[in-house]
Tab-separated table of C-alpha atoms in Angstrom:
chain	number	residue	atom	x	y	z
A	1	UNK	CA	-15.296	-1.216	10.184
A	2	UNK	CA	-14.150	-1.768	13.751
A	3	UNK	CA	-15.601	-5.680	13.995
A	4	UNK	CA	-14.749	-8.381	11.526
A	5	UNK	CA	-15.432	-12.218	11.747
A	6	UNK	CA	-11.427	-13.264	12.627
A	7	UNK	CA	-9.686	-14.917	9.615
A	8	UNK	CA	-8.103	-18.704	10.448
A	9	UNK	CA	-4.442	-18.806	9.884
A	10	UNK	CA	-3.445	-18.652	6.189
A	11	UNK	CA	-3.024	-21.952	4.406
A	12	UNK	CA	0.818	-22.123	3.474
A	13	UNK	CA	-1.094	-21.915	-0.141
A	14	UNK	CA	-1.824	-18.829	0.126
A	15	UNK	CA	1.154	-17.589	0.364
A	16	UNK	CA	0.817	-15.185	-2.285
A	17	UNK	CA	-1.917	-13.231	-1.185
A	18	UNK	CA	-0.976	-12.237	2.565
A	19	UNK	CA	0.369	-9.068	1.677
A	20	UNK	CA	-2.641	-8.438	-0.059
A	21	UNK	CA	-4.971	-9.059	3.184
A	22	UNK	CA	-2.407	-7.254	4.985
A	23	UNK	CA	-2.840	-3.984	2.890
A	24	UNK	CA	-6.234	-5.188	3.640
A	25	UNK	CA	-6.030	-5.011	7.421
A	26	UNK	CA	-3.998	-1.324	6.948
A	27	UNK	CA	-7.289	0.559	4.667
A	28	UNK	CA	-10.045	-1.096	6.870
A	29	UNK	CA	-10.321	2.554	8.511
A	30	UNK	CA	-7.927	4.084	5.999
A	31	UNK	CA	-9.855	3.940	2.836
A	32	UNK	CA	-12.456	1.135	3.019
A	33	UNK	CA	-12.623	0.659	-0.605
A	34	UNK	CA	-9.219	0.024	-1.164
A	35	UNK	CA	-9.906	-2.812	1.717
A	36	UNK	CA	-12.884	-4.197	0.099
A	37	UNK	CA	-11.161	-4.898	-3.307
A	38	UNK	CA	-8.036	-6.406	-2.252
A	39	UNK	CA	-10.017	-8.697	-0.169
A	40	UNK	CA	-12.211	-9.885	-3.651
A	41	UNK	CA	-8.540	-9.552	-4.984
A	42	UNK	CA	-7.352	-12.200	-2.426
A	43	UNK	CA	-10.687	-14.074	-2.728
A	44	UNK	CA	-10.327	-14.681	-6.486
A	45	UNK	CA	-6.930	-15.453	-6.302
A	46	UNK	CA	-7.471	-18.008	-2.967
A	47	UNK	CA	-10.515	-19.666	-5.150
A	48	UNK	CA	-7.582	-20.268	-8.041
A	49	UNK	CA	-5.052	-21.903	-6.355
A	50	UNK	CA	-7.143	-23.823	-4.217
A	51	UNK	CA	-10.802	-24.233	-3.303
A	52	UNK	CA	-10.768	-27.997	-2.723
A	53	UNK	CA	-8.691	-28.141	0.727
A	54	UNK	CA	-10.671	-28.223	3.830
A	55	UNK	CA	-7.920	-25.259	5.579
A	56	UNK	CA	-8.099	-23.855	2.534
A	57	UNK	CA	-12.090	-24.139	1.824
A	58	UNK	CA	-12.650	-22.879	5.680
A	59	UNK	CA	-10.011	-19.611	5.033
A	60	UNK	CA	-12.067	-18.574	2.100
A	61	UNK	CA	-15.117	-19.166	3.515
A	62	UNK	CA	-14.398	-16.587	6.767
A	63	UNK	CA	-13.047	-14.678	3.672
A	64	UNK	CA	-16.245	-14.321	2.144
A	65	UNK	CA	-18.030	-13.456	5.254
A	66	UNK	CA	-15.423	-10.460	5.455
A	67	UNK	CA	-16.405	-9.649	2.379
A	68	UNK	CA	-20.114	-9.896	2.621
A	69	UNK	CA	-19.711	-7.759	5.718
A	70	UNK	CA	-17.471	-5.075	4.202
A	71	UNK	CA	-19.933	-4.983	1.147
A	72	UNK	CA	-22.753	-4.397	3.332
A	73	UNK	CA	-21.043	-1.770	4.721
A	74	UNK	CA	-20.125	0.354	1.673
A	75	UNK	CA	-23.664	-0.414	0.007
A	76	UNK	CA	-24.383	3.317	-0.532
A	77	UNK	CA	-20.574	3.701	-1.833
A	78	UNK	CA	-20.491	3.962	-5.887
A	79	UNK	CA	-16.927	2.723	-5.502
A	80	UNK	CA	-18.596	-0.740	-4.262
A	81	UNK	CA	-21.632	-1.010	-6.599
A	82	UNK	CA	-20.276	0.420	-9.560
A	83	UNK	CA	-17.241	-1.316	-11.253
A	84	UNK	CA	-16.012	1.645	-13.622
A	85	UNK	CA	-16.241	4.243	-10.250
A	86	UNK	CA	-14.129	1.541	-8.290
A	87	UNK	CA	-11.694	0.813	-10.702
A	88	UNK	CA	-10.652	4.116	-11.058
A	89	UNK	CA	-10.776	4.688	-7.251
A	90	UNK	CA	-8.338	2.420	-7.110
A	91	UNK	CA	-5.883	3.155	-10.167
A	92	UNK	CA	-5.750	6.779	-8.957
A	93	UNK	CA	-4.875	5.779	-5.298
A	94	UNK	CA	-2.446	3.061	-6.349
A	95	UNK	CA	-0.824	5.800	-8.859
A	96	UNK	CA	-0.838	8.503	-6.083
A	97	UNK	CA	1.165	6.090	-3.952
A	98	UNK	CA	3.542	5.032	-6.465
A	99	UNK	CA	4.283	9.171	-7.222
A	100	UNK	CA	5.061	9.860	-3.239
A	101	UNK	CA	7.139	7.124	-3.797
A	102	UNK	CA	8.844	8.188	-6.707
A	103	UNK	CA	8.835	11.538	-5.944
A	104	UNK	CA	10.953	10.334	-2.484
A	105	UNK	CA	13.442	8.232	-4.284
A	106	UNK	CA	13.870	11.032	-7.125
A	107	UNK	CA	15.045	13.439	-4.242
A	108	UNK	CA	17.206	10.972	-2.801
A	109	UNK	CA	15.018	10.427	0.377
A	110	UNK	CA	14.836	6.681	1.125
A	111	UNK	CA	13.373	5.720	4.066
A	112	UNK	CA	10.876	2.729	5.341
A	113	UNK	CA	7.702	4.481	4.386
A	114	UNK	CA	8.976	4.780	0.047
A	115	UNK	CA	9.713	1.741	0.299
A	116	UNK	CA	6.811	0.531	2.066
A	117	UNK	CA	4.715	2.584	-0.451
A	118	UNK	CA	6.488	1.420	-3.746
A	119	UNK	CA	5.647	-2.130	-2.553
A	120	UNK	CA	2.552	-1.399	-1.725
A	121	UNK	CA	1.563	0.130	-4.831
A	122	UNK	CA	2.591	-2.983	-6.377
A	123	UNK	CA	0.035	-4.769	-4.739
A	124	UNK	CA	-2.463	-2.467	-5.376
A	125	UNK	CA	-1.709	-3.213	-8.922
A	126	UNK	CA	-2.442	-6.351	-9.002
A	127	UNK	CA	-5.596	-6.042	-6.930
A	128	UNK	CA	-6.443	-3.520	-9.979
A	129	UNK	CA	-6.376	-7.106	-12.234
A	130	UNK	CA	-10.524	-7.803	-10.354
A	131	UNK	CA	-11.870	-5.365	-13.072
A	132	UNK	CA	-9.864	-6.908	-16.238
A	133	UNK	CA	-6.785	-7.246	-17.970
A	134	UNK	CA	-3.896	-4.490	-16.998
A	135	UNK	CA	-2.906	-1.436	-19.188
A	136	UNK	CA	1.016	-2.033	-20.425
A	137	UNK	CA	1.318	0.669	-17.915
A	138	UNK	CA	0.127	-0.485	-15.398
A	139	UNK	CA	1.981	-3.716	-15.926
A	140	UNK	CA	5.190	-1.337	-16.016
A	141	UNK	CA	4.265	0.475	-13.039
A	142	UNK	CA	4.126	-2.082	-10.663
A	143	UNK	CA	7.251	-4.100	-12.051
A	144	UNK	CA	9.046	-0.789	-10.838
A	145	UNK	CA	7.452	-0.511	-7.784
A	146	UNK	CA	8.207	-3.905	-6.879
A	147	UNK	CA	11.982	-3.825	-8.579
A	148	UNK	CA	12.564	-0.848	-6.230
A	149	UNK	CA	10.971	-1.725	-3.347
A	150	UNK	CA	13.166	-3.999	-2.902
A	151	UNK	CA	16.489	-3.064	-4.294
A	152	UNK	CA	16.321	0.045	-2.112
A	153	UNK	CA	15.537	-2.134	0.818
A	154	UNK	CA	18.354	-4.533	0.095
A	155	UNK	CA	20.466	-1.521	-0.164
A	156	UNK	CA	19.745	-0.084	3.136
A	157	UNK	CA	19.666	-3.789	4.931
A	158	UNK	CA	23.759	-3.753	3.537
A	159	UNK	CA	24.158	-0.320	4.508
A	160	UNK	CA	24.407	1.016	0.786
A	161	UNK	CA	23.287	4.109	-0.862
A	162	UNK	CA	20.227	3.327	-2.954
A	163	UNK	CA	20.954	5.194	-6.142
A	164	UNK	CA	18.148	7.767	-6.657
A	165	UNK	CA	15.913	8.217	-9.319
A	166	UNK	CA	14.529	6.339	-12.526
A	167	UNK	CA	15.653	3.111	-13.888
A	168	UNK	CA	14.326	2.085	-17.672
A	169	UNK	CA	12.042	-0.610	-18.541
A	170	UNK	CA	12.631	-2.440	-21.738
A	171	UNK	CA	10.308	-3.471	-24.323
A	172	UNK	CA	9.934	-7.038	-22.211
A	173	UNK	CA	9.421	-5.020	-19.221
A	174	UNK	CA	12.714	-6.391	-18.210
A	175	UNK	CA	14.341	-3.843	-15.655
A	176	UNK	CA	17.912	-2.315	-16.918
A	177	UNK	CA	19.918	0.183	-15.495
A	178	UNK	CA	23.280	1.078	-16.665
A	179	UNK	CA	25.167	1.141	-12.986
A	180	UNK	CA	22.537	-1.163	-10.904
A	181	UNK	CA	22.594	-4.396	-12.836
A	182	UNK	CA	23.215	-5.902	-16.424
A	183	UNK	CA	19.868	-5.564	-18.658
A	184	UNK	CA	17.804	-7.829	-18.526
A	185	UNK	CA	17.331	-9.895	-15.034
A	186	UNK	CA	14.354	-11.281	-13.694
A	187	UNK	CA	13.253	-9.369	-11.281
A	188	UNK	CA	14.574	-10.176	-7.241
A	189	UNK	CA	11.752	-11.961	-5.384
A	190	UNK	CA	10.023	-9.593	-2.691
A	191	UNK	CA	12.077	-9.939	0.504
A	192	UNK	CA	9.479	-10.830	3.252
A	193	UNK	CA	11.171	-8.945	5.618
A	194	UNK	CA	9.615	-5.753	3.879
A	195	UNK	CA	6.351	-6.225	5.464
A	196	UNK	CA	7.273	-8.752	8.430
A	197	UNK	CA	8.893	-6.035	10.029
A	198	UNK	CA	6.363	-3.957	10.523
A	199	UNK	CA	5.355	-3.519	14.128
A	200	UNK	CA	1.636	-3.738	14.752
A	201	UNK	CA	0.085	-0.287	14.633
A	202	UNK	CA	2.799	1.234	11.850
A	203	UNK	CA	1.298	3.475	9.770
A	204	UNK	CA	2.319	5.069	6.434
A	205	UNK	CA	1.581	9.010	6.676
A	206	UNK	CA	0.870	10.153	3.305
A	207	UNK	CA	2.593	13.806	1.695
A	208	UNK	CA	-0.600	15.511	3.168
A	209	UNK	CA	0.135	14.507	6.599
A	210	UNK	CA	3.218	15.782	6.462
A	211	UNK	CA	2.209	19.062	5.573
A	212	UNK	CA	-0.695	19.187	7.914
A	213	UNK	CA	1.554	18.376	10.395
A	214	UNK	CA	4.230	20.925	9.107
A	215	UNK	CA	1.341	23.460	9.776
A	216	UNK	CA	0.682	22.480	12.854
A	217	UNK	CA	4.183	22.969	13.885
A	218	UNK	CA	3.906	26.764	12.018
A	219	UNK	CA	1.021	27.896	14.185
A	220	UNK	CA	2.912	26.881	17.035
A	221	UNK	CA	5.822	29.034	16.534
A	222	UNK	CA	3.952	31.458	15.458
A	223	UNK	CA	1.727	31.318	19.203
A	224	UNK	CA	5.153	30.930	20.675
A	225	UNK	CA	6.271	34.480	19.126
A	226	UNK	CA	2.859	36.091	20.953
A	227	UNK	CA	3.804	33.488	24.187
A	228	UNK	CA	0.397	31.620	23.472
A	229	UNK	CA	2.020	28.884	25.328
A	230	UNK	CA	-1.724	27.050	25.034
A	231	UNK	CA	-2.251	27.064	21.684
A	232	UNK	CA	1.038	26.546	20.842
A	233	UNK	CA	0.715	23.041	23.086
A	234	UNK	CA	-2.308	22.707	21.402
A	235	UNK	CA	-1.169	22.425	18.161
A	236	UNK	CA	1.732	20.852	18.977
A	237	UNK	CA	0.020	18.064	20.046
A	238	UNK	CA	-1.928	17.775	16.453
A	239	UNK	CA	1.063	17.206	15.482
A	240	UNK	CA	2.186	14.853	17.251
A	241	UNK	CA	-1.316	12.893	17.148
A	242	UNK	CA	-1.513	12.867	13.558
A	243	UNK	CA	2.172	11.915	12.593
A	244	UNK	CA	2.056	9.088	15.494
A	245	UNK	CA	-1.597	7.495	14.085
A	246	UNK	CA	-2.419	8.737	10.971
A	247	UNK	CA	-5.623	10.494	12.247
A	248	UNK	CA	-6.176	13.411	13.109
Protein backbone atom coordinates (compact mmCIF):
# COMPACT_ATOMS: atom_id res chain seq x y z
CA UNK A 1 0.00 0.00 0.00
CA UNK A 2 1.59 3.34 -0.83
CA UNK A 3 -0.52 5.47 2.08
CA UNK A 4 -0.62 4.52 5.71
CA UNK A 5 -1.97 6.55 8.76
CA UNK A 6 1.85 7.59 10.25
CA UNK A 7 2.73 5.62 13.44
CA UNK A 8 3.68 8.04 16.72
CA UNK A 9 7.11 7.39 17.95
CA UNK A 10 7.50 4.00 19.70
CA UNK A 11 6.99 3.96 23.44
CA UNK A 12 10.53 3.00 24.94
CA UNK A 13 8.13 -0.17 25.90
CA UNK A 14 8.05 -1.35 22.94
CA UNK A 15 11.21 -1.89 22.49
CA UNK A 16 10.91 -5.33 21.51
CA UNK A 17 8.81 -5.12 18.67
CA UNK A 18 10.52 -2.34 16.38
CA UNK A 19 12.28 -4.69 14.37
CA UNK A 20 9.21 -6.34 13.86
CA UNK A 21 7.36 -3.06 12.39
CA UNK A 22 10.48 -2.47 10.66
CA UNK A 23 10.34 -5.82 8.67
CA UNK A 24 6.95 -4.41 8.54
CA UNK A 25 7.80 -1.17 6.76
CA UNK A 26 10.39 -3.43 4.29
CA UNK A 27 7.19 -6.14 2.87
CA UNK A 28 4.57 -3.27 2.65
CA UNK A 29 5.26 -3.52 -1.29
CA UNK A 30 7.46 -6.59 -0.91
CA UNK A 31 5.05 -9.20 0.15
CA UNK A 32 2.03 -7.58 1.85
CA UNK A 33 1.19 -10.54 3.83
CA UNK A 34 4.27 -10.92 5.45
CA UNK A 35 3.53 -7.01 6.45
CA UNK A 36 0.12 -7.62 7.64
CA UNK A 37 1.10 -10.39 10.17
CA UNK A 38 4.01 -8.93 11.77
CA UNK A 39 2.00 -5.90 12.33
CA UNK A 40 -0.92 -8.29 14.37
CA UNK A 41 2.48 -9.83 15.57
CA UNK A 42 3.54 -6.40 17.01
CA UNK A 43 -0.09 -5.60 17.94
CA UNK A 44 -0.47 -8.64 20.22
CA UNK A 45 2.70 -8.31 21.64
CA UNK A 46 2.24 -4.14 22.23
CA UNK A 47 -1.38 -5.12 23.88
CA UNK A 48 0.87 -7.54 26.40
CA UNK A 49 3.28 -5.43 27.68
CA UNK A 50 1.24 -2.53 27.87
CA UNK A 51 -2.23 -1.33 26.93
CA UNK A 52 -2.82 0.95 29.92
CA UNK A 53 -0.27 3.94 29.02
CA UNK A 54 -1.70 6.82 27.23
CA UNK A 55 1.81 6.82 24.57
CA UNK A 56 1.41 3.49 24.67
CA UNK A 57 -2.62 3.22 24.26
CA UNK A 58 -2.30 6.05 21.32
CA UNK A 59 0.77 3.80 19.44
CA UNK A 60 -1.50 0.85 19.34
CA UNK A 61 -4.33 2.54 18.48
CA UNK A 62 -2.61 4.16 14.99
CA UNK A 63 -1.45 0.46 15.05
CA UNK A 64 -4.72 -0.88 14.64
CA UNK A 65 -5.78 1.56 12.07
CA UNK A 66 -2.65 0.18 10.04
CA UNK A 67 -3.95 -2.86 10.46
CA UNK A 68 -7.55 -2.32 9.66
CA UNK A 69 -6.25 -0.62 6.54
CA UNK A 70 -3.82 -3.34 5.45
CA UNK A 71 -6.68 -5.93 6.13
CA UNK A 72 -8.94 -4.13 3.96
CA UNK A 73 -6.56 -4.23 1.50
CA UNK A 74 -5.76 -7.97 1.24
CA UNK A 75 -9.61 -8.88 1.78
CA UNK A 76 -9.68 -11.06 -1.37
CA UNK A 77 -6.13 -12.60 -0.19
CA UNK A 78 -6.66 -16.30 1.40
CA UNK A 79 -3.38 -15.58 3.17
CA UNK A 80 -5.46 -12.77 5.20
CA UNK A 81 -8.83 -14.53 5.72
CA UNK A 82 -7.73 -17.89 6.14
CA UNK A 83 -5.39 -18.73 9.13
CA UNK A 84 -4.03 -22.28 7.93
CA UNK A 85 -3.21 -20.52 4.13
CA UNK A 86 -1.36 -17.64 6.11
CA UNK A 87 0.47 -19.56 8.40
CA UNK A 88 2.05 -21.48 5.97
CA UNK A 89 2.66 -18.39 3.75
CA UNK A 90 4.61 -17.33 6.24
CA UNK A 91 6.63 -20.51 7.56
CA UNK A 92 7.64 -21.15 3.94
CA UNK A 93 8.90 -17.51 3.39
CA UNK A 94 10.56 -17.29 6.79
CA UNK A 95 12.24 -20.88 5.94
CA UNK A 96 13.20 -19.71 2.37
CA UNK A 97 15.02 -16.81 4.00
CA UNK A 98 16.71 -18.66 6.61
CA UNK A 99 18.10 -21.31 3.55
CA UNK A 100 19.63 -18.17 1.38
CA UNK A 101 21.03 -17.49 4.50
CA UNK A 102 22.41 -20.65 5.29
CA UNK A 103 23.16 -21.55 2.06
CA UNK A 104 25.55 -18.05 2.08
CA UNK A 105 27.26 -18.79 5.30
CA UNK A 106 27.75 -22.63 4.25
CA UNK A 107 29.81 -21.29 1.18
CA UNK A 108 31.67 -18.98 3.20
CA UNK A 109 29.96 -15.80 1.72
CA UNK A 110 29.20 -13.38 4.57
CA UNK A 111 28.08 -10.25 3.74
CA UNK A 112 25.30 -7.58 5.14
CA UNK A 113 22.40 -9.07 3.28
CA UNK A 114 22.99 -13.11 5.26
CA UNK A 115 23.16 -11.50 7.95
CA UNK A 116 20.41 -9.21 7.50
CA UNK A 117 18.36 -12.28 6.33
CA UNK A 118 19.32 -14.73 9.23
CA UNK A 119 18.03 -11.97 11.56
CA UNK A 120 15.30 -11.41 9.80
CA UNK A 121 14.13 -14.81 9.62
CA UNK A 122 14.28 -14.76 13.24
CA UNK A 123 11.73 -12.34 13.43
CA UNK A 124 9.65 -13.84 11.12
CA UNK A 125 9.66 -16.66 13.52
CA UNK A 126 8.34 -15.21 16.08
CA UNK A 127 5.68 -13.36 14.13
CA UNK A 128 4.85 -17.18 13.10
CA UNK A 129 3.86 -17.49 17.21
CA UNK A 130 0.02 -15.27 15.96
CA UNK A 131 -1.26 -18.74 14.74
CA UNK A 132 -0.13 -20.91 17.96
CA UNK A 133 2.50 -22.45 19.78
CA UNK A 134 5.98 -23.05 17.67
CA UNK A 135 7.17 -26.47 16.25
CA UNK A 136 10.65 -27.50 18.28
CA UNK A 137 11.86 -26.57 14.91
CA UNK A 138 10.90 -23.75 14.49
CA UNK A 139 12.00 -22.80 17.97
CA UNK A 140 15.54 -24.17 16.74
CA UNK A 141 15.47 -22.35 13.63
CA UNK A 142 15.24 -19.05 14.75
CA UNK A 143 17.66 -19.50 17.86
CA UNK A 144 20.22 -20.09 14.91
CA UNK A 145 19.23 -17.44 12.92
CA UNK A 146 19.46 -15.09 15.63
CA UNK A 147 22.85 -16.83 17.24
CA UNK A 148 24.37 -16.19 13.77
CA UNK A 149 23.13 -13.15 12.86
CA UNK A 150 24.89 -11.82 15.16
CA UNK A 151 28.06 -13.67 15.78
CA UNK A 152 28.84 -13.19 12.09
CA UNK A 153 28.15 -9.55 12.48
CA UNK A 154 30.30 -9.21 15.56
CA UNK A 155 32.88 -10.98 13.59
CA UNK A 156 32.99 -8.70 10.71
CA UNK A 157 32.50 -5.38 13.09
CA UNK A 158 36.24 -6.85 14.68
CA UNK A 159 37.44 -7.63 11.38
CA UNK A 160 37.33 -11.55 11.95
CA UNK A 161 36.57 -14.39 9.74
CA UNK A 162 33.11 -15.70 10.59
CA UNK A 163 33.65 -19.42 10.58
CA UNK A 164 31.34 -20.93 7.90
CA UNK A 165 28.83 -23.36 8.15
CA UNK A 166 26.61 -25.23 10.85
CA UNK A 167 26.86 -24.97 14.51
CA UNK A 168 24.77 -27.75 16.76
CA UNK A 169 21.90 -27.12 18.91
CA UNK A 170 21.60 -29.12 22.05
CA UNK A 171 18.74 -30.78 23.52
CA UNK A 172 18.04 -27.22 25.56
CA UNK A 173 18.41 -25.51 22.37
CA UNK A 174 21.50 -24.16 23.91
CA UNK A 175 23.98 -23.19 20.97
CA UNK A 176 27.52 -25.22 21.09
CA UNK A 177 30.17 -25.25 18.79
CA UNK A 178 33.41 -26.89 19.36
CA UNK A 179 35.84 -23.79 18.14
CA UNK A 180 33.20 -20.72 18.56
CA UNK A 181 32.32 -20.91 22.22
CA UNK A 182 32.05 -23.40 25.26
CA UNK A 183 28.51 -25.34 25.14
CA UNK A 184 26.11 -24.04 26.53
CA UNK A 185 25.82 -19.97 26.65
CA UNK A 186 22.90 -17.97 26.52
CA UNK A 187 22.59 -16.68 23.53
CA UNK A 188 24.37 -12.82 22.76
CA UNK A 189 21.60 -10.19 22.78
CA UNK A 190 20.82 -8.83 19.12
CA UNK A 191 23.26 -5.97 18.50
CA UNK A 192 21.02 -2.98 17.42
CA UNK A 193 23.41 -1.88 15.16
CA UNK A 194 22.23 -4.82 12.80
CA UNK A 195 19.23 -3.02 11.70
CA UNK A 196 20.13 0.73 12.79
CA UNK A 197 22.47 0.77 10.13
CA UNK A 198 20.50 0.37 7.50
CA UNK A 199 20.20 3.40 5.28
CA UNK A 200 16.66 4.26 4.28
CA UNK A 201 15.79 2.62 0.98
CA UNK A 202 18.26 -0.69 1.57
CA UNK A 203 16.89 -3.50 0.19
CA UNK A 204 17.64 -7.24 0.55
CA UNK A 205 17.71 -8.84 -3.14
CA UNK A 206 16.69 -12.30 -2.80
CA UNK A 207 18.79 -15.53 -4.81
CA UNK A 208 16.27 -14.86 -7.72
CA UNK A 209 17.35 -11.40 -8.19
CA UNK A 210 20.55 -12.30 -8.48
CA UNK A 211 20.06 -14.56 -11.16
CA UNK A 212 17.65 -12.40 -13.02
CA UNK A 213 20.08 -9.96 -12.87
CA UNK A 214 22.94 -12.44 -13.84
CA UNK A 215 20.74 -12.88 -17.03
CA UNK A 216 20.41 -9.67 -17.71
CA UNK A 217 24.06 -9.19 -17.74
CA UNK A 218 24.21 -12.60 -20.25
CA UNK A 219 21.99 -11.06 -22.89
CA UNK A 220 24.09 -8.17 -22.82
CA UNK A 221 27.24 -9.79 -23.74
CA UNK A 222 25.71 -11.77 -25.81
CA UNK A 223 24.14 -8.28 -27.89
CA UNK A 224 27.63 -6.99 -27.38
CA UNK A 225 29.13 -10.09 -29.48
CA UNK A 226 26.43 -9.04 -32.51
CA UNK A 227 27.38 -5.03 -31.47
CA UNK A 228 23.61 -4.59 -30.37
CA UNK A 229 24.96 -1.76 -28.44
CA UNK A 230 20.94 -0.95 -27.65
CA UNK A 231 19.89 -3.88 -26.30
CA UNK A 232 22.83 -4.56 -24.68
CA UNK A 233 22.22 -0.92 -22.73
CA UNK A 234 18.96 -2.08 -22.43
CA UNK A 235 19.48 -4.86 -20.47
CA UNK A 236 22.12 -3.57 -18.77
CA UNK A 237 20.10 -1.22 -17.26
CA UNK A 238 17.58 -4.14 -15.89
CA UNK A 239 20.21 -4.90 -14.24
CA UNK A 240 21.13 -2.30 -12.72
CA UNK A 241 17.35 -1.27 -11.84
CA UNK A 242 16.57 -4.41 -10.27
CA UNK A 243 19.80 -5.02 -8.12
CA UNK A 244 19.62 -1.13 -7.00
CA UNK A 245 15.56 -1.42 -5.90
CA UNK A 246 14.49 -4.70 -5.78
CA UNK A 247 11.93 -4.22 -8.65
CA UNK A 248 12.09 -4.80 -11.68
Amino acid sequence: MDTFVALPPLPPQFKSIQHHLRTAQEHDKRDPVVAYYCRLYAMQTGMKIDSKTPECRKFLLKLMDQLEALKKHLCDNEAVTQEIVGSAHLENYALKMFLYADNEDRAGRFHKNMIKSFYTASLLIDVITVFGELTEENVKHRKYARWKATYIHNCLKNGETPQAGPVGIDEDDGVTSNTLQPSPQPLPAIDPALFSTVCQGDIRLTPEDFERAQKYCKYAGSALQYEDVGTAVQNLQKALQLLTTGRE
